[in-house]
Amino acid sequence: MTDRMVTRELAQWISGLSGSDIPDEVRSEGVRTFVNWLGCALGGADHPSMDAALRALSPFSGPRSSTVLGRTDTLDPMNAALLNGISSHVLDYDDTHLKTIIHPAGPVASALLALAELRPMSGQDFLTALIAGVEVECRIGNSVYPAHYDRGWHITGTAGVFGAAAACGHAMGLDAQKQTWALSLAGTQSSGLREAFGTMTKSYHPGVAAMNGLRSAILAEAGFDSAEQGIEGRRGWAAILSDAFDETEILGGLGERWEAALNSYKPFACGIVIHPTIDGCQQIRAEIGDKVRDIASVELRTHPLVLELTGKRTPRTGLEGKFSVFHSAACALLRGDGAPTAFTDEVVNLPEILDLRGRVEAITDPDMHEASVRITLTFNDGTTLEKYVERAIGSRDRPLSNDQLEEKFLTQAGLVVGEDVAKAALSAAWGIERADPASVARATVPVSSAAAE
């Protein structure tokens, strides 16, 4: 517990933030965050998890004002936020705040865009609210990481709900009192368990965070009150959900040091700690070509966190494969693939993948950085090859360019909504600051075969 009124001070900052307070470089990164998120939401729009969620929840929808991105369906804002949060995360291809492993945009953008279709707002206001939500989410995550994560909480869900409440509250113009209530309401709905990794439920977490954050702001606007110290109180969020809490990570340098500027974007559709392995194995494949067929064994030397998060030795489904460093290494070596196509049920069970996967071993080394890997291949003739990856492509040290973000967007979205719609949606996303956000959502709707005829 702290003597400072952390929740109140944070709420005051949110309610007082204007677009001119945000540096140009941070706003630019906010646009990149939105572009990446929208592409991921479209890429996951036809996933079986989306079909199941729509079948289950569509009968319970209220007035259908908000778009389910990449589909012809509409739902009420709460359920649209939930569904778009699911689709944006289900491929595990979304953005990552590397310090905390939070995927910031899923909860925040999913809630905010659903709200924008109900309550019109300018593109500038939308972007300001998006950045505010990402900043709040990541700062709150910083304050409890890694203790909170180590207890088994999925931090994208648990911290993401605060980001969604902050973004929606800012867009709605909540004053400091109501924003305080919104944050505390969000904290009491914070959840998401790491036990669900490798199942549809992992992507449910950012969806629920989006839905609950939006609900929190709407309730607070109506005068539904909550605790004044929902984050820092003796029985508040941090005390109950974490063994450690550092308030300075939330309030220190607020408005001066921007966590929202530190976002990164995945080149590979799986757990972020596997990326160095895929990067290294792709480099090896490019160097040795058909000699990959002569590999006798593969040794990965990694930080213990890599196996803790992605140590599934025998994945059976594509979703489980996203949490198997063994599958990812085999697939990158044999097929050069780390895109969503590497993590389908079919590819995970291919005989050649199974064969090489059985010859991949991982050694944990606490002296290795979490973002590094040392790969040693031994060939059938006894020769060896070693590759060290200090930081993978997509990291802050080797970030994706705008051109690479566009390629990623079009490749995954085009498979779901078609090339023309994908290009229109991409153009709209890049222009979000000058656009009507609701029109961006509508730009993702595919042309049905009936309409085309």
Short mmCIF file of C-alpha atoms in Angstrom, two decimals:
data_model
loop_
_atom_site.label_atom_id
_atom_site.label_comp_id
_atom_site.label_asym_id
_atom_site.label_seq_id
_atom_site.Cartn_x
_atom_site.Cartn_y
_atom_site.Cartn_z
CA MET A 1 0.00 0.00 0.00
CA THR A 2 1.17 3.55 -0.72
CA ASP A 3 0.42 6.97 0.74
CA ARG A 4 -0.24 8.41 -2.72
CA MET A 5 -3.64 8.36 -4.33
CA VAL A 6 -2.38 6.52 -7.39
CA THR A 7 -5.75 5.79 -8.97
CA ARG A 8 -6.90 9.38 -8.51
CA GLU A 9 -3.66 10.91 -9.85
CA LEU A 10 -3.74 8.62 -12.86
CA ALA A 11 -7.37 9.51 -13.51
CA GLN A 12 -6.56 13.21 -13.34
CA TRP A 13 -3.86 12.75 -15.96
CA ILE A 14 -6.20 10.81 -18.25
CA SER A 15 -9.03 13.32 -18.00
CA GLY A 16 -6.68 16.28 -18.51
CA LEU A 17 -4.72 14.87 -21.46
CA SER A 18 -5.04 16.67 -24.77
CA GLY A 19 -3.73 15.67 -28.17
CA SER A 20 -1.17 18.48 -28.13
CA ASP A 21 0.41 16.93 -25.00
CA ILE A 22 1.52 13.89 -26.99
CA PRO A 23 4.80 14.22 -28.94
CA ASP A 24 4.66 13.68 -32.68
CA GLU A 25 6.83 10.57 -32.52
CA VAL A 26 4.47 9.00 -29.98
CA ARG A 27 1.44 9.80 -32.13
CA SER A 28 3.24 8.25 -35.09
CA GLU A 29 3.83 5.07 -33.10
CA GLY A 30 0.18 5.15 -32.11
CA VAL A 31 -0.78 5.02 -35.78
CA ARG A 32 1.57 2.06 -36.32
CA THR A 33 -0.01 0.35 -33.31
CA PHE A 34 -3.47 0.83 -34.81
CA VAL A 35 -2.42 -0.38 -38.27
CA ASN A 36 -0.84 -3.52 -36.85
CA TRP A 37 -3.84 -4.21 -34.61
CA LEU A 38 -6.36 -3.85 -37.42
CA GLY A 39 -4.41 -6.21 -39.66
CA CYS A 40 -4.29 -8.81 -36.89
CA ALA A 41 -8.01 -8.44 -36.21
CA LEU A 42 -8.74 -9.08 -39.89
CA GLY A 43 -6.30 -11.97 -40.04
CA GLY A 44 -8.08 -13.70 -37.16
CA ALA A 45 -11.62 -12.81 -38.23
CA ASP A 46 -12.42 -16.22 -39.72
CA HIS A 47 -10.76 -18.30 -37.01
CA PRO A 48 -12.92 -21.09 -35.52
CA SER A 49 -12.87 -19.26 -32.20
CA MET A 50 -14.74 -16.39 -33.84
CA ASP A 51 -17.33 -18.72 -35.34
CA ALA A 52 -17.91 -20.32 -31.96
CA ALA A 53 -18.12 -17.01 -30.11
CA LEU A 54 -20.59 -15.57 -32.62
CA ARG A 55 -22.79 -18.66 -32.45
CA ALA A 56 -22.81 -18.44 -28.68
CA LEU A 57 -23.25 -14.70 -28.17
CA SER A 58 -25.06 -13.33 -31.19
CA PRO A 59 -28.53 -14.29 -29.88
CA PHE A 60 -27.89 -12.13 -26.80
CA SER A 61 -26.75 -8.98 -28.62
CA GLY A 62 -28.36 -5.64 -27.98
CA PRO A 63 -28.81 -3.05 -30.75
CA ARG A 64 -26.26 -3.93 -33.43
CA SER A 65 -24.34 -0.70 -33.90
CA SER A 66 -20.76 -1.99 -34.04
CA THR A 67 -18.85 -3.96 -36.67
CA VAL A 68 -17.29 -7.35 -36.12
CA LEU A 69 -14.13 -6.57 -38.09
CA GLY A 70 -13.56 -8.58 -41.24
CA ARG A 71 -17.06 -10.05 -41.21
CA THR A 72 -20.55 -9.02 -42.27
CA ASP A 73 -21.79 -9.36 -38.67
CA THR A 74 -22.66 -6.50 -36.35
CA LEU A 75 -23.21 -6.64 -32.60
CA ASP A 76 -23.81 -4.26 -29.73
CA PRO A 77 -20.64 -2.38 -28.67
CA MET A 78 -19.89 -4.62 -25.69
CA ASN A 79 -20.00 -7.83 -27.68
CA ALA A 80 -18.26 -6.26 -30.68
CA ALA A 81 -15.40 -5.21 -28.38
CA LEU A 82 -15.21 -8.77 -27.08
CA LEU A 83 -15.20 -10.37 -30.54
CA ASN A 84 -12.67 -7.93 -32.02
CA GLY A 85 -10.42 -8.46 -29.03
CA ILE A 86 -10.55 -12.19 -29.70
CA SER A 87 -9.82 -11.90 -33.42
CA SER A 88 -6.92 -9.48 -32.91
CA HIS A 89 -5.12 -11.86 -30.55
CA VAL A 90 -6.07 -15.36 -31.68
CA LEU A 91 -3.19 -15.66 -34.16
CA ASP A 92 -0.72 -14.38 -31.53
CA TYR A 93 0.52 -11.98 -34.20
CA ASP A 94 -0.29 -8.72 -32.41
CA ASP A 95 1.82 -5.99 -30.83
CA THR A 96 3.99 -6.50 -27.76
CA HIS A 97 5.26 -4.19 -25.02
CA LEU A 98 8.46 -6.14 -24.48
CA LYS A 99 9.13 -5.14 -20.87
CA THR A 100 5.90 -6.78 -19.69
CA ILE A 101 4.89 -9.03 -22.63
CA ILE A 102 1.58 -7.14 -22.72
CA HIS A 103 -0.19 -7.02 -26.07
CA PRO A 104 -1.44 -3.45 -25.67
CA ALA A 105 -3.74 -2.74 -28.60
CA GLY A 106 -6.12 -5.69 -28.29
CA PRO A 107 -8.05 -4.52 -25.23
CA VAL A 108 -7.73 -0.79 -25.98
CA ALA A 109 -8.44 -0.53 -29.71
CA SER A 110 -11.19 -3.18 -29.61
CA ALA A 111 -13.11 -1.23 -26.97
CA LEU A 112 -12.47 2.18 -28.46
CA LEU A 113 -13.46 1.34 -32.04
CA ALA A 114 -16.70 -0.29 -30.89
CA LEU A 115 -17.45 2.87 -28.91
CA ALA A 116 -16.61 5.09 -31.89
CA GLU A 117 -19.35 3.41 -33.93
CA LEU A 118 -21.86 4.26 -31.21
CA ARG A 119 -20.59 7.72 -30.32
CA PRO A 120 -18.96 9.60 -33.21
CA MET A 121 -15.52 11.03 -32.51
CA SER A 122 -12.79 12.59 -34.63
CA GLY A 123 -9.78 10.60 -35.75
CA GLN A 124 -7.51 12.88 -33.72
CA ASP A 125 -9.54 12.27 -30.56
CA PHE A 126 -9.59 8.54 -31.30
CA LEU A 127 -5.79 8.41 -31.60
CA THR A 128 -5.30 10.46 -28.43
CA ALA A 129 -7.58 8.10 -26.50
CA LEU A 130 -5.83 5.05 -27.97
CA ILE A 131 -2.42 6.31 -26.87
CA ALA A 132 -3.75 7.20 -23.42
CA GLY A 133 -5.13 3.68 -23.01
CA VAL A 134 -1.91 1.99 -24.14
CA GLU A 135 0.12 4.23 -21.83
CA VAL A 136 -2.06 3.46 -18.80
CA GLU A 137 -2.14 -0.27 -19.53
CA CYS A 138 1.63 -0.58 -19.89
CA ARG A 139 2.44 1.58 -16.88
CA ILE A 140 0.13 -0.46 -14.67
CA GLY A 141 1.71 -3.61 -16.08
CA ASN A 142 5.18 -2.25 -15.31
CA SER A 143 4.17 -1.64 -11.70
CA VAL A 144 3.59 -5.34 -10.97
CA TYR A 145 5.75 -7.18 -13.51
CA PRO A 146 7.19 -9.79 -13.20
CA ALA A 147 5.69 -10.82 -9.85
CA HIS A 148 2.12 -10.56 -11.12
CA TYR A 149 2.88 -12.56 -14.27
CA ASP A 150 4.80 -15.18 -12.29
CA ARG A 151 1.69 -15.87 -10.22
CA GLY A 152 -0.02 -17.04 -13.38
CA TRP A 153 -1.98 -13.99 -14.47
CA HIS A 154 -2.22 -13.20 -18.19
CA ILE A 155 -1.14 -9.59 -18.00
CA THR A 156 -2.72 -8.58 -21.31
CA GLY A 157 -6.11 -9.30 -19.79
CA THR A 158 -5.43 -8.08 -16.29
CA ALA A 159 -3.73 -4.79 -17.21
CA GLY A 160 -5.56 -4.40 -20.50
CA VAL A 161 -8.89 -3.75 -18.82
CA PHE A 162 -7.41 -0.56 -17.31
CA GLY A 163 -6.21 0.57 -20.74
CA ALA A 164 -9.65 0.02 -22.24
CA ALA A 165 -11.33 1.94 -19.41
CA ALA A 166 -8.84 4.79 -19.74
CA ALA A 167 -9.22 5.04 -23.52
CA CYS A 168 -13.00 4.93 -23.46
CA GLY A 169 -13.19 7.27 -20.49
CA HIS A 170 -10.98 9.80 -22.25
CA ALA A 171 -13.03 9.59 -25.46
CA MET A 172 -16.22 10.06 -23.45
CA GLY A 173 -14.82 13.09 -21.63
CA LEU A 174 -15.08 11.66 -18.12
CA ASP A 175 -13.92 14.03 -15.39
CA ALA A 176 -11.32 12.92 -12.86
CA GLN A 177 -13.88 11.60 -10.38
CA LYS A 178 -15.68 9.44 -12.92
CA GLN A 179 -12.42 8.31 -14.46
CA THR A 180 -11.29 7.21 -10.99
CA TRP A 181 -14.43 5.13 -10.69
CA ALA A 182 -13.90 3.71 -14.19
CA LEU A 183 -10.38 2.56 -13.30
CA SER A 184 -11.54 0.98 -10.05
CA LEU A 185 -14.44 -0.72 -11.80
CA ALA A 186 -11.94 -2.05 -14.33
CA GLY A 187 -9.68 -3.39 -11.59
CA THR A 188 -12.46 -5.35 -9.96
CA GLN A 189 -13.12 -7.07 -13.33
CA SER A 190 -9.47 -7.82 -14.07
CA SER A 191 -8.76 -11.43 -14.98
CA GLY A 192 -7.07 -13.87 -17.33
CA LEU A 193 -5.12 -17.01 -16.38
CA ARG A 194 -1.99 -18.28 -18.11
CA GLU A 195 -3.25 -21.84 -17.72
CA ALA A 196 -5.43 -21.12 -20.77
CA PHE A 197 -2.44 -20.54 -23.10
CA GLY A 198 -2.67 -22.74 -26.17
CA THR A 199 -6.48 -22.63 -26.23
CA MET A 200 -9.14 -20.28 -27.60
CA THR A 201 -9.47 -18.78 -24.14
CA LYS A 202 -6.12 -17.00 -24.37
CA SER A 203 -7.59 -14.70 -27.02
CA TYR A 204 -10.74 -14.34 -24.95
CA HIS A 205 -8.72 -12.47 -22.33
CA PRO A 206 -8.07 -9.26 -24.34
CA GLY A 207 -11.65 -9.46 -25.62
CA VAL A 208 -13.06 -9.58 -22.10
CA ALA A 209 -10.68 -6.79 -21.06
CA ALA A 210 -12.01 -4.65 -23.92
CA MET A 211 -15.62 -5.38 -23.05
CA ASN A 212 -15.16 -4.81 -19.32
CA GLY A 213 -13.12 -1.64 -19.81
CA LEU A 214 -15.82 -0.17 -22.04
CA ARG A 215 -18.49 -1.20 -19.56
CA SER A 216 -16.52 0.40 -16.73
CA ALA A 217 -16.39 3.77 -18.49
CA ILE A 218 -20.09 3.68 -19.37
CA LEU A 219 -21.08 2.78 -15.82
CA ALA A 220 -18.88 5.52 -14.36
CA GLU A 221 -20.35 8.07 -16.74
CA ALA A 222 -23.80 7.25 -15.38
CA GLY A 223 -22.65 7.88 -11.81
CA PHE A 224 -22.01 4.27 -10.81
CA ASP A 225 -19.30 4.81 -8.20
CA SER A 226 -16.40 2.67 -7.07
CA ALA A 227 -13.34 2.70 -4.81
CA GLU A 228 -11.07 5.73 -4.66
CA GLN A 229 -7.97 3.54 -4.42
CA GLY A 230 -8.88 0.64 -6.65
CA ILE A 231 -5.32 0.08 -7.84
CA GLU A 232 -3.16 0.83 -4.79
CA GLY A 233 -5.50 0.24 -1.84
CA ARG A 234 -4.80 -2.27 0.94
CA ARG A 235 -7.29 -4.64 -0.67
CA GLY A 236 -6.94 -3.17 -4.14
CA TRP A 237 -5.87 -4.64 -7.43
CA ALA A 238 -2.09 -4.59 -6.91
CA ALA A 239 -2.17 -5.98 -3.38
CA ILE A 240 -4.43 -8.88 -4.31
CA LEU A 241 -3.02 -9.82 -7.71
CA SER A 242 0.71 -9.30 -7.15
CA ASP A 243 3.48 -9.91 -4.64
CA ALA A 244 5.17 -6.63 -5.55
CA PHE A 245 3.99 -3.16 -6.58
CA ASP A 246 5.98 -0.09 -7.62
CA GLU A 247 3.79 3.03 -7.84
CA THR A 248 6.58 4.99 -9.53
CA GLU A 249 6.16 2.84 -12.62
CA ILE A 250 2.64 4.29 -12.93
CA LEU A 251 3.16 7.91 -11.95
CA GLY A 252 6.87 8.51 -12.55
CA GLY A 253 7.47 10.76 -15.56
CA LEU A 254 3.82 10.54 -16.55
CA GLY A 255 3.36 12.57 -19.71
CA GLU A 256 7.14 12.85 -20.20
CA ARG A 257 8.33 9.26 -20.61
CA TRP A 258 6.06 7.35 -22.99
CA GLU A 259 5.62 3.58 -22.76
CA ALA A 260 3.32 3.87 -25.80
CA ALA A 261 6.39 4.76 -27.86
CA LEU A 262 8.02 1.42 -26.99
CA ASN A 263 5.53 -0.86 -28.69
CA SER A 264 6.84 -3.57 -31.03
CA TYR A 265 5.24 -5.65 -33.77
CA LYS A 266 5.58 -9.35 -34.37
CA PRO A 267 6.96 -10.80 -37.59
CA PHE A 268 6.01 -14.29 -36.36
CA ALA A 269 2.58 -15.53 -35.23
CA CYS A 270 3.46 -17.08 -31.88
CA GLY A 271 4.72 -16.39 -28.38
CA ILE A 272 7.26 -13.54 -28.45
CA VAL A 273 9.97 -15.53 -26.63
CA ILE A 274 10.12 -17.98 -29.57
CA HIS A 275 10.95 -15.24 -32.07
CA PRO A 276 14.75 -15.41 -31.69
CA THR A 277 14.61 -19.15 -32.38
CA ILE A 278 12.50 -18.73 -35.52
CA ASP A 279 14.68 -15.85 -36.70
CA GLY A 280 17.84 -17.91 -36.21
CA CYS A 281 16.40 -21.04 -37.81
CA GLN A 282 15.24 -19.08 -40.83
CA GLN A 283 18.71 -17.62 -41.20
CA ILE A 284 20.20 -21.12 -40.98
CA ARG A 285 17.78 -22.46 -43.60
CA ALA A 286 18.75 -19.65 -45.97
CA GLU A 287 22.42 -20.54 -45.48
CA ILE A 288 22.30 -24.34 -45.79
CA GLY A 289 19.35 -24.97 -48.11
CA ASP A 290 18.58 -28.67 -48.66
CA LYS A 291 21.12 -29.65 -46.02
CA VAL A 292 18.28 -29.19 -43.47
CA ARG A 293 17.37 -32.78 -44.42
CA ASP A 294 20.71 -33.93 -42.93
CA ILE A 295 20.16 -32.50 -39.45
CA ALA A 296 20.76 -35.07 -36.72
CA SER A 297 19.93 -32.84 -33.78
CA VAL A 298 19.12 -29.26 -32.81
CA GLU A 299 20.12 -27.70 -29.48
CA LEU A 300 18.55 -24.45 -28.30
CA ARG A 301 20.19 -22.63 -25.41
CA THR A 302 17.61 -20.23 -23.98
CA HIS A 303 16.51 -18.36 -20.89
CA PRO A 304 14.30 -20.48 -18.54
CA LEU A 305 11.30 -18.24 -19.31
CA VAL A 306 11.27 -19.56 -22.88
CA LEU A 307 10.51 -23.10 -21.76
CA GLU A 308 8.17 -21.93 -19.03
CA LEU A 309 6.03 -20.14 -21.63
CA THR A 310 6.59 -22.21 -24.77
CA GLY A 311 7.78 -25.60 -23.63
CA LYS A 312 4.96 -27.68 -25.13
CA ARG A 313 6.87 -30.73 -26.32
CA THR A 314 4.05 -32.42 -28.24
CA PRO A 315 1.52 -29.83 -29.43
CA ARG A 316 -1.54 -31.32 -31.10
CA THR A 317 -3.25 -28.19 -32.42
CA GLY A 318 -2.16 -25.01 -34.15
CA LEU A 319 -2.93 -22.98 -31.04
CA GLU A 320 -0.74 -25.26 -28.93
CA GLY A 321 1.98 -25.00 -31.58
CA LYS A 322 2.23 -21.27 -30.89
CA PHE A 323 3.56 -22.23 -27.47
CA SER A 324 6.06 -24.84 -28.62
CA VAL A 325 9.60 -23.68 -29.26
CA PHE A 326 10.25 -27.22 -30.51
CA HIS A 327 7.59 -27.04 -33.23
CA SER A 328 8.61 -23.51 -34.18
CA ALA A 329 12.27 -24.48 -34.64
CA ALA A 330 11.39 -27.51 -36.75
CA CYS A 331 8.93 -25.58 -38.91
CA ALA A 332 11.33 -22.67 -39.47
CA LEU A 333 14.14 -25.05 -40.45
CA LEU A 334 12.09 -27.24 -42.77
CA ARG A 335 9.65 -24.72 -44.22
CA GLY A 336 11.15 -21.31 -43.40
CA ASP A 337 7.77 -20.40 -41.93
CA GLY A 338 6.80 -18.39 -38.85
CA ALA A 339 3.59 -16.84 -40.21
CA PRO A 340 0.07 -18.01 -39.28
CA THR A 341 0.47 -20.80 -41.86
CA ALA A 342 3.08 -22.41 -39.58
CA PHE A 343 0.56 -22.81 -36.78
CA THR A 344 -2.34 -24.74 -38.24
CA ASP A 345 -3.59 -28.09 -36.96
CA GLU A 346 -2.36 -29.69 -40.20
CA VAL A 347 1.19 -28.33 -40.09
CA VAL A 348 1.64 -29.12 -36.41
CA ASN A 349 0.97 -32.78 -37.21
CA LEU A 350 2.96 -33.16 -40.45
CA PRO A 351 5.20 -36.28 -40.26
CA GLU A 352 8.35 -34.40 -41.30
CA ILE A 353 7.70 -31.75 -38.64
CA LEU A 354 7.09 -34.40 -35.99
CA ASP A 355 10.29 -36.17 -36.96
CA LEU A 356 12.57 -33.14 -36.69
CA ARG A 357 10.72 -31.80 -33.65
CA GLY A 358 11.69 -34.98 -31.82
CA ARG A 359 15.35 -34.13 -32.43
CA VAL A 360 15.12 -30.61 -31.00
CA GLU A 361 16.33 -30.15 -27.43
CA ALA A 362 16.28 -27.02 -25.32
CA ILE A 363 18.74 -26.20 -22.55
CA THR A 364 17.85 -23.46 -20.10
CA ASP A 365 20.55 -21.01 -19.13
CA PRO A 366 19.67 -18.19 -16.70
CA ASP A 367 22.63 -16.20 -18.00
CA MET A 368 21.00 -15.99 -21.43
CA HIS A 369 18.82 -12.95 -22.11
CA GLU A 370 15.10 -13.69 -22.55
CA ALA A 371 15.29 -12.25 -26.07
CA SER A 372 18.35 -14.23 -27.18
CA VAL A 373 19.07 -17.78 -28.30
CA ARG A 374 22.09 -19.89 -29.23
CA ILE A 375 21.27 -22.59 -31.78
CA THR A 376 23.62 -25.51 -32.43
CA LEU A 377 22.92 -27.94 -35.27
CA THR A 378 24.65 -31.29 -35.53
CA PHE A 379 24.50 -32.99 -38.93
CA ASN A 380 24.51 -36.68 -39.75
CA ASP A 381 28.18 -36.51 -40.74
CA GLY A 382 29.11 -35.14 -37.31
CA THR A 383 29.74 -31.54 -38.39
CA THR A 384 28.10 -28.70 -36.49
CA LEU A 385 26.78 -25.21 -37.16
CA GLU A 386 26.10 -22.53 -34.58
CA LYS A 387 23.93 -19.42 -34.79
CA TYR A 388 23.56 -16.79 -32.06
CA VAL A 389 20.64 -14.36 -32.19
CA GLU A 390 20.99 -11.50 -29.75
CA ARG A 391 17.71 -9.79 -30.68
CA ALA A 392 15.13 -11.02 -33.16
CA ILE A 393 13.63 -9.10 -36.03
CA GLY A 394 10.60 -7.20 -34.77
CA SER A 395 12.28 -6.21 -31.50
CA ARG A 396 12.96 -2.60 -30.57
CA ASP A 397 16.54 -3.15 -31.72
CA ARG A 398 15.38 -4.43 -35.12
CA PRO A 399 11.88 -2.99 -35.57
CA LEU A 400 9.58 -3.71 -38.48
CA SER A 401 9.46 -0.87 -41.00
CA ASN A 402 6.22 0.62 -42.25
CA ASP A 403 6.66 -1.36 -45.46
CA GLN A 404 7.03 -4.57 -43.47
CA LEU A 405 3.92 -3.71 -41.43
CA GLU A 406 2.01 -3.22 -44.67
CA GLU A 407 3.20 -6.55 -46.06
CA LYS A 408 2.17 -8.27 -42.83
CA PHE A 409 -1.24 -6.55 -42.90
CA LEU A 410 -2.04 -7.39 -46.51
CA THR A 411 -0.78 -10.96 -46.33
CA GLN A 412 -2.97 -11.97 -43.40
CA ALA A 413 -5.98 -9.74 -44.11
CA GLY A 414 -6.12 -10.56 -47.81
CA LEU A 415 -6.67 -14.23 -47.04
CA VAL A 416 -9.80 -13.36 -45.07
CA VAL A 417 -11.44 -10.32 -46.68
CA GLY A 418 -9.85 -10.32 -50.13
CA GLU A 419 -7.12 -8.14 -51.58
CA ASP A 420 -9.31 -5.12 -52.43
CA VAL A 421 -10.90 -4.84 -49.01
CA ALA A 422 -7.54 -5.43 -47.31
CA LYS A 423 -5.96 -2.58 -49.27
CA ALA A 424 -8.86 -0.24 -48.51
CA ALA A 425 -8.71 -1.11 -44.81
CA LEU A 426 -4.95 -0.58 -44.73
CA SER A 427 -5.26 2.85 -46.33
CA ALA A 428 -8.00 3.80 -43.87
CA ALA A 429 -5.90 2.64 -40.92
CA TRP A 430 -2.88 4.71 -41.94
CA GLY A 431 -5.19 7.72 -42.17
CA ILE A 432 -6.94 7.16 -38.83
CA GLU A 433 -5.96 10.58 -37.48
CA ARG A 434 -7.78 12.28 -40.36
CA ALA A 435 -10.65 9.81 -40.65
CA ASP A 436 -14.00 9.04 -39.10
CA PRO A 437 -13.07 5.98 -37.00
CA ALA A 438 -16.44 4.38 -37.67
CA SER A 439 -15.72 4.48 -41.40
CA VAL A 440 -12.47 2.60 -40.78
CA ALA A 441 -14.42 -0.20 -39.10
CA ARG A 442 -16.88 -0.34 -41.99
CA ALA A 443 -14.00 -0.47 -44.50
CA THR A 444 -13.12 -3.95 -43.20
CA VAL A 445 -16.44 -5.56 -44.11
CA PRO A 446 -15.92 -8.13 -46.88
CA VAL A 447 -18.11 -8.14 -49.96
CA SER A 448 -20.45 -11.10 -49.62
CA SER A 449 -20.92 -13.37 -52.60
CA ALA A 450 -24.59 -12.43 -52.71
CA ALA A 451 -23.79 -8.72 -52.77
CA ALA A 452 -21.14 -9.24 -55.42
CA GLU A 453 -23.67 -10.91 -57.70
#
